Structure formats: structure tokens, C-alpha cells
mmCIF file of C-alpha atoms in Angstrom:
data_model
loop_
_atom_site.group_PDB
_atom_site.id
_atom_site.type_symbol
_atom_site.label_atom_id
_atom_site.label_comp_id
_atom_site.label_asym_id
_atom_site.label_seq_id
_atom_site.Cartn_x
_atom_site.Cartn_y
_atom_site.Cartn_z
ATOM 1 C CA UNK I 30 -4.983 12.405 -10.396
ATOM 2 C CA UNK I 31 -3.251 14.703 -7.842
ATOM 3 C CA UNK I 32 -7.076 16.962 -7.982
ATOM 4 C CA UNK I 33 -9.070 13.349 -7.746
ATOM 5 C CA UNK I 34 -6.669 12.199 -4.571
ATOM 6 C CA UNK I 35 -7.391 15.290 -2.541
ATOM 7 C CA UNK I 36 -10.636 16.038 -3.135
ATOM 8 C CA UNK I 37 -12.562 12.860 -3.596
ATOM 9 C CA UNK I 38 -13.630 11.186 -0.259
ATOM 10 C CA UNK I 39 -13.129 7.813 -2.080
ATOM 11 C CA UNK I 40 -9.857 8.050 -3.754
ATOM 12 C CA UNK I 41 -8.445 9.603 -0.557
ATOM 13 C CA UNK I 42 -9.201 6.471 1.779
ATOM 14 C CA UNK I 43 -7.577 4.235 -1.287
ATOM 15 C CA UNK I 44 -4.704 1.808 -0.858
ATOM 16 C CA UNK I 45 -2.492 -0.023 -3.139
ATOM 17 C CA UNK I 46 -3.971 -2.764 -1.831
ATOM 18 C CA UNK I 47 -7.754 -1.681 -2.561
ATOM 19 C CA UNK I 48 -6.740 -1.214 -5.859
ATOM 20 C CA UNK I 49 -5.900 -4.782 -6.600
ATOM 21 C CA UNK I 50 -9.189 -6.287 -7.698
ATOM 22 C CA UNK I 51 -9.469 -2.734 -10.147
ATOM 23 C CA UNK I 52 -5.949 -3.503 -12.082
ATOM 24 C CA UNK I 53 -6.617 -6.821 -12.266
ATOM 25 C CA UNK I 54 -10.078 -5.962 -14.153
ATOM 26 C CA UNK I 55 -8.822 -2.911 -15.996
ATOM 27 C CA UNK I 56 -5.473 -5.519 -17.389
ATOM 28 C CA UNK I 57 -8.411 -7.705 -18.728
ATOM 29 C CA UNK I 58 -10.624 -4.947 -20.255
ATOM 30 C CA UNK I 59 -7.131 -4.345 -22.244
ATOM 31 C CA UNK I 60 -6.638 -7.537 -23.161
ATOM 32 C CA UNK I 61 -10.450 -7.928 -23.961
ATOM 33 C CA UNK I 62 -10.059 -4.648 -26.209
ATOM 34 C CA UNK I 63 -7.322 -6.243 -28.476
ATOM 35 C CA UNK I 64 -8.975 -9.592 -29.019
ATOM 36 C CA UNK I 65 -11.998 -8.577 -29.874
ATOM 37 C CA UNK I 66 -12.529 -4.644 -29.590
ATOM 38 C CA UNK I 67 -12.382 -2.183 -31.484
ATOM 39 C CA UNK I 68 -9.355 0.721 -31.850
ATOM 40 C CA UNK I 69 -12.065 3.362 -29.591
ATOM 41 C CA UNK I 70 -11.919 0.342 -27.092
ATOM 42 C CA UNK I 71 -8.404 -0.433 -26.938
ATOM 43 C CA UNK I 72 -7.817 3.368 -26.518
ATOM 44 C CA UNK I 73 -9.956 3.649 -23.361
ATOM 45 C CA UNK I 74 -9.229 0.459 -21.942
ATOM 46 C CA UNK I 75 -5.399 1.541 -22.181
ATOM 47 C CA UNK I 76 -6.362 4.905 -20.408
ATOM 48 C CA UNK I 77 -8.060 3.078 -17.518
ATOM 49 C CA UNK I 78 -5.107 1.184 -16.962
ATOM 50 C CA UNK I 79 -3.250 3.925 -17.213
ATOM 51 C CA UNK I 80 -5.534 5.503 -14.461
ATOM 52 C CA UNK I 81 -4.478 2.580 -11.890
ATOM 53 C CA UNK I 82 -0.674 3.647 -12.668
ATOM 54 C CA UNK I 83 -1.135 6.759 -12.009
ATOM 55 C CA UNK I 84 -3.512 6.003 -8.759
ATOM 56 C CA UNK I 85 -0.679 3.856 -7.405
ATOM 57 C CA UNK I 86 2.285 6.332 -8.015
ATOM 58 C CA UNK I 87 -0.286 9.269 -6.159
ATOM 59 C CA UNK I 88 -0.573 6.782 -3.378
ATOM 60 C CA UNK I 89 2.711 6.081 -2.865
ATOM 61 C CA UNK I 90 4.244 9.663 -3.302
ATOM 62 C CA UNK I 91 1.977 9.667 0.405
ATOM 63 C CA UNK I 92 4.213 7.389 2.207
ATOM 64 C CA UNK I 93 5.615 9.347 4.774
ATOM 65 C CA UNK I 94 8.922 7.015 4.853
ATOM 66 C CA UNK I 95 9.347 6.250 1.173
ATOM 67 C CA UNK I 96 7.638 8.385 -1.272
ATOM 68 C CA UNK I 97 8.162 8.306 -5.088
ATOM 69 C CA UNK I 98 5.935 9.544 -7.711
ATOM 70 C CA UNK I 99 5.165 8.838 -11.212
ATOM 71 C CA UNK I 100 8.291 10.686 -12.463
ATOM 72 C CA UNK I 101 10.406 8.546 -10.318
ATOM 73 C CA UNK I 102 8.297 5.707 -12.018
ATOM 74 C CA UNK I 103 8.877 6.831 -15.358
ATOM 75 C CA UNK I 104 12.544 7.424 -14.396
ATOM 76 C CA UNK I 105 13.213 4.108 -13.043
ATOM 77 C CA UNK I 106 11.308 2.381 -16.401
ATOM 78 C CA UNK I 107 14.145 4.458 -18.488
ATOM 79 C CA UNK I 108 16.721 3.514 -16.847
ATOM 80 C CA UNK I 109 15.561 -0.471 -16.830
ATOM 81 C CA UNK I 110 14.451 -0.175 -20.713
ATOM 82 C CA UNK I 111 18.029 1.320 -21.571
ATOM 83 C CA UNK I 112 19.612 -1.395 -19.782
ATOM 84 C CA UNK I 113 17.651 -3.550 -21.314
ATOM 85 C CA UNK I 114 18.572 -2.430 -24.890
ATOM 86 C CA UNK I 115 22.346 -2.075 -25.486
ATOM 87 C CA UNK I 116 21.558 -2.698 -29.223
ATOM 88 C CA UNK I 117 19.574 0.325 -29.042
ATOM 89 C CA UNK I 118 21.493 2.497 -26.836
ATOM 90 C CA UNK I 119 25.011 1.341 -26.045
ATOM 91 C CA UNK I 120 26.446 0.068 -29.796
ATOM 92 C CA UNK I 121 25.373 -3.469 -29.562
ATOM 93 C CA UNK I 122 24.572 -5.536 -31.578
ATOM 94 C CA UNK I 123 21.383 -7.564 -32.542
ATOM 95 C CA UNK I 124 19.810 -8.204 -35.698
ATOM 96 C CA UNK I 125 17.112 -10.407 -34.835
ATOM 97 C CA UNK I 126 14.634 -11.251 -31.922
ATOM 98 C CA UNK I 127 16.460 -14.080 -31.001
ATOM 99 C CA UNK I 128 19.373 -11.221 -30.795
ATOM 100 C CA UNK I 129 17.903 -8.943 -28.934
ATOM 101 C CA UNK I 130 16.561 -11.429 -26.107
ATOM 102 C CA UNK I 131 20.255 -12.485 -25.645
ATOM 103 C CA UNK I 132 20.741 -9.203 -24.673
ATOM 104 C CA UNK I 133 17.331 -8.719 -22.597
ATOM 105 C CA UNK I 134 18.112 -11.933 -20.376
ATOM 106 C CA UNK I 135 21.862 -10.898 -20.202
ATOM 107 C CA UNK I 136 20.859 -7.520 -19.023
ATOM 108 C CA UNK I 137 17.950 -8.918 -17.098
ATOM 109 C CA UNK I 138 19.980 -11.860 -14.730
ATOM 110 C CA UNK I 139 22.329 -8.758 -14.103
ATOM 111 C CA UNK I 140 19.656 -6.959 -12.612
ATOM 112 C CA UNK I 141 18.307 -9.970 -10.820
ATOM 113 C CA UNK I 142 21.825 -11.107 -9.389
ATOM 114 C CA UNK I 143 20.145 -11.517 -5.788
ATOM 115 C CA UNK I 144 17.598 -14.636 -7.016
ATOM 116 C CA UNK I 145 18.483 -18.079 -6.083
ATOM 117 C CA UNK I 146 16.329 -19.388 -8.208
ATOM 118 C CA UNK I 147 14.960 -19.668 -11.626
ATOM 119 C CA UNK I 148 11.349 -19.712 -9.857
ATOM 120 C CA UNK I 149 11.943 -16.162 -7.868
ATOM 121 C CA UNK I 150 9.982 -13.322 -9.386
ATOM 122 C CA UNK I 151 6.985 -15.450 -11.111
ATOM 123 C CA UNK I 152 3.974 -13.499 -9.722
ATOM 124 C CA UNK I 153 2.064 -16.379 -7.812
ATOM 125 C CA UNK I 154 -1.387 -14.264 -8.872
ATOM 126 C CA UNK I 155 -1.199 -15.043 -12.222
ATOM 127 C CA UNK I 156 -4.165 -17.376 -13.465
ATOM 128 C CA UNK I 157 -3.145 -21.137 -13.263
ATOM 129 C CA UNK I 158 -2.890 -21.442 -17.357
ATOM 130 C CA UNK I 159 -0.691 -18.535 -17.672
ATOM 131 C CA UNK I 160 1.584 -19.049 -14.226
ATOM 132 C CA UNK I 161 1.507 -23.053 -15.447
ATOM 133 C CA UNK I 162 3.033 -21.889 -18.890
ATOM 134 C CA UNK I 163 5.534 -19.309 -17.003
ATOM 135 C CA UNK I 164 6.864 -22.059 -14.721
ATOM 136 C CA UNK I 165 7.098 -24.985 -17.156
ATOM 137 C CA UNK I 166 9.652 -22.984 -19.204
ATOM 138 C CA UNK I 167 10.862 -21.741 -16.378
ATOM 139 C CA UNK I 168 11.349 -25.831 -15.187
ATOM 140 C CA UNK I 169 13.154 -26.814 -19.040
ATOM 141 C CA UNK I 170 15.628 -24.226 -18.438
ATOM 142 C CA UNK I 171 17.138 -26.460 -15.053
ATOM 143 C CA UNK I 172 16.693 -30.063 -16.485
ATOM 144 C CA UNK I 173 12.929 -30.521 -15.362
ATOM 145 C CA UNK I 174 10.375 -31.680 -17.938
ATOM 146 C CA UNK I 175 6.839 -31.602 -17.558
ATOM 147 C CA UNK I 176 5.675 -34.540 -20.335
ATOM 148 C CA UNK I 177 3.032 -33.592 -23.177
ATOM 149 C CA UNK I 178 -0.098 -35.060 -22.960
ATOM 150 C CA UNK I 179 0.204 -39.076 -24.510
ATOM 151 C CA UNK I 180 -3.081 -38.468 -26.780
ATOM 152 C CA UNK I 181 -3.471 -37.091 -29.948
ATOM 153 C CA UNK I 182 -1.533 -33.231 -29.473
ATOM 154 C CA UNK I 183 -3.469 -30.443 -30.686
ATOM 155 C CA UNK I 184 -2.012 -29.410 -34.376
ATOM 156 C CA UNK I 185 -3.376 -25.384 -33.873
ATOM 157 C CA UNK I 186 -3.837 -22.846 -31.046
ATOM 158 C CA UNK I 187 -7.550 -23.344 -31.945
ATOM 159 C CA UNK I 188 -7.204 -27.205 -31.358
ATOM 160 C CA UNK I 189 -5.382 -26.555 -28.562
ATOM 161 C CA UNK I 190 -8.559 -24.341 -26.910
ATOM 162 C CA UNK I 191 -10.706 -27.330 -27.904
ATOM 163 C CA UNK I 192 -8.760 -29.760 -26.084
ATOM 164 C CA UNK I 193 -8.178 -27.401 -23.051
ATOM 165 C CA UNK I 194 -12.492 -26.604 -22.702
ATOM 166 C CA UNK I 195 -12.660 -30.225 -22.827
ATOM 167 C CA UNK I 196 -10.512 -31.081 -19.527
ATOM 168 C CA UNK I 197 -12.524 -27.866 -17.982
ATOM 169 C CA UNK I 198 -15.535 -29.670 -18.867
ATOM 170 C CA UNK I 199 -14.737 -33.360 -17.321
ATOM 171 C CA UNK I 200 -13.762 -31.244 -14.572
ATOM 172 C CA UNK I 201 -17.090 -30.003 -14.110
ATOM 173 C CA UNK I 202 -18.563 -32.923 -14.833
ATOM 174 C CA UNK I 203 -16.653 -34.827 -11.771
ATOM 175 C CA UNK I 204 -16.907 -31.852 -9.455
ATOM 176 C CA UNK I 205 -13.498 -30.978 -9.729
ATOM 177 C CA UNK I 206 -12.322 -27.593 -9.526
ATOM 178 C CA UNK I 207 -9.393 -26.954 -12.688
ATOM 179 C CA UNK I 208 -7.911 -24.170 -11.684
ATOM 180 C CA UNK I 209 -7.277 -25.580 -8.543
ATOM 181 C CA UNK I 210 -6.336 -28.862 -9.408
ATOM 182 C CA UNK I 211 -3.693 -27.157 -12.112
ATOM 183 C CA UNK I 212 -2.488 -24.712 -8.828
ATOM 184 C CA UNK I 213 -1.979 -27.923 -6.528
ATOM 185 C CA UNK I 214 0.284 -29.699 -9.847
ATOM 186 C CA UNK I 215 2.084 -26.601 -10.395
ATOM 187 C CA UNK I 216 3.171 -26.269 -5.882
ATOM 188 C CA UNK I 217 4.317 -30.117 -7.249
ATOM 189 C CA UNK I 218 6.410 -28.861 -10.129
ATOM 190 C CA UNK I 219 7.696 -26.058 -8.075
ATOM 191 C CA UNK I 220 9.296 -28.865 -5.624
ATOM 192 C CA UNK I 221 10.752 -30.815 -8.194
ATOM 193 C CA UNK I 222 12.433 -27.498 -9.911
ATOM 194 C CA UNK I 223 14.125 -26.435 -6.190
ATOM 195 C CA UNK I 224 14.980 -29.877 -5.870
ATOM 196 C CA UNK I 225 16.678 -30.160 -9.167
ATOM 197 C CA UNK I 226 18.563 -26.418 -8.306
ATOM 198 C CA UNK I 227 20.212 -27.840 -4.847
ATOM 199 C CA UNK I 228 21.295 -30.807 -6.713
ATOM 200 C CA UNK I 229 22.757 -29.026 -9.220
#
């Protein structure tokens, strides 16, 4: 990376920002690779997102007023995952997932003392399904409830994909756009969850 970042005209012009569109592709070549590709896929698809870590931590050890590299990276992840696992590494105790995510969120609302709410630090780039998933748990865990759909629910994941392709397709069909429809319900939910914090 360090050879690639001084030598290549490209890579040297590079910003975190330019590198946005690439990690967002590179994430879904991963998760592409474990859904449906095979072990030689998953282990190049993990090295090219690898490759984006690695660009980022070579850009930023540039910054002339705050450098780190990827050993402070790495250091900083260490330091987070052994917080993050007294039951591992400070003679706690958890025998079961459930167990262990006790101590994750424990260790995890320490770290995050500064947020006001439960709605700080959900990544506003995520696509609509999966930010819409985030922020309805997310909106249970202060009092708000988003209501499941009044038809027949979906009894499988697989049902579940049906009955989401068909609401893309009426979409279509009525020149609606979903994912911004679902974006526009979820600045609505947002409201209602602050709104439900400074009443609490």
C-alpha cells in the first residue's frame, strides 16, 4: 500500500472521500461472495476490502495535523474488542449470546456516554431496508412502535422477500420511488423517537 500510494499517480491524488463509492462496492462484493460465491470468492472479495482499509489508514497517516496509520487502527480495534469482551478478557462471565451482548451493550453505552440519543451513531448511508430495520429496534427500545403490516404476515424469510418484491413492484407500477418513500417514513419515525426521548 505504502509502494502503491507513492508511486501511482492515481492512488496519490486519492481521498477518503473518493474512496466512498469503492467500499461501498467492495462491502457488497463480500456480501455477494457469502450468499452465493464460492470460498476462492469470499477470499478475494475479503482482500479487496481489506485493500480500502488499508487505502484509508495510508491516507490518513498523510494528514499533516492528525495522522494515524493502520497500526494505530489495529491498536484502537484491540483496545475496543477487549472492552468489549470482559468474559473473554477480564473474568466475566457469560455463557450464552444473550450473555455476552449484556456485556457488549454495557461496555458499548460506556463508550458512547456522550449520545443523547438512542438514534446517534446509525449511519444515515445505509440502504433504506437495512437503516429502516436499525431504527425500528432502535424506536422499541424508547416506547415507539412501528405496527406490522394488518395482512396476512409472512411465515419465512423467503415469504417475507415475496411480500417485500411485491410492494417494490406496486411501487413501480404507480411511479413511486421505494426507497425513497421508505427514507421519507423513516425522517417520520425519527421525529416521533426524539419526541418520545424529551418526553421521557
Amino acid at each position: 500500500m505504502h509502494a502503491v500510494r507513492d508511486r501511482c499517480a492515481w492512488s496519490q491524488q486519492i481521498t477518503h472521500r473518493d474512496l466512498v463509492p469503492y467500499l461501498i462496492e467492495e462491502s457488497h462484493e463480500v456480501i455477494d461472495a457469502v450468499e452465493s460465491g464460492t470460498r476462492d470468492d469470499l477470499r478475494e472479495e475479503l482482500g479487496d476490502l481489506l485493500w480500502q482499509v488499508l487505502f484509508h489508514a495510508a491516507i490518513a497517516a498523510q494528514d499533516p495535523d492528525d495522522p494515524f496509520d493502520i497500526d494505530d487502527v489495529a491498536r484502537t480495534l484491540t483496545e475496543k474488542m477487549v472492552r468489549r469482551h470482559p468474559h473473554v478478557f477480564a473474568g466475566e462471565v457469560a455463557e450464552t449470546p444473550e450473555q455476552v451482548l449484556v456485556h457488549w451493550n454495557a461496555a458499548k453505552a460506556a463508550e458512547k456516554r456522550t449520545r443523547r440519543s438512542v438514534l446517534d451513531g446509525v449511519p444515515r448511508g445505509m440502504p433504506a431496508l437495512a437503516l429502516a430495520q436499525k431504527l425500528a429496534g432502535r424506536a422499541a427500545g424508547v416506547g415507539v412502535t412501528v405496527a406490522p403490516t394488518e395482512a396476512v404476515p409472512p411465515a419465512s424469510e423467503a415469504e417475507l422477500g415475496d411480500a417485500l418484491l411485491a410492494l417494490v413492484a406496486t411501487a413501480r407500477a404507480e411511479g413511486w420511488d421505494a426507497e425513497r418513500a421508505l427514507r421519507e417514513r423513516l425522517r417520520v419515525l425519527e421525529d416521533e423517537v426524539r419526541a418520545a426521548e424529551a418526553g421521557s
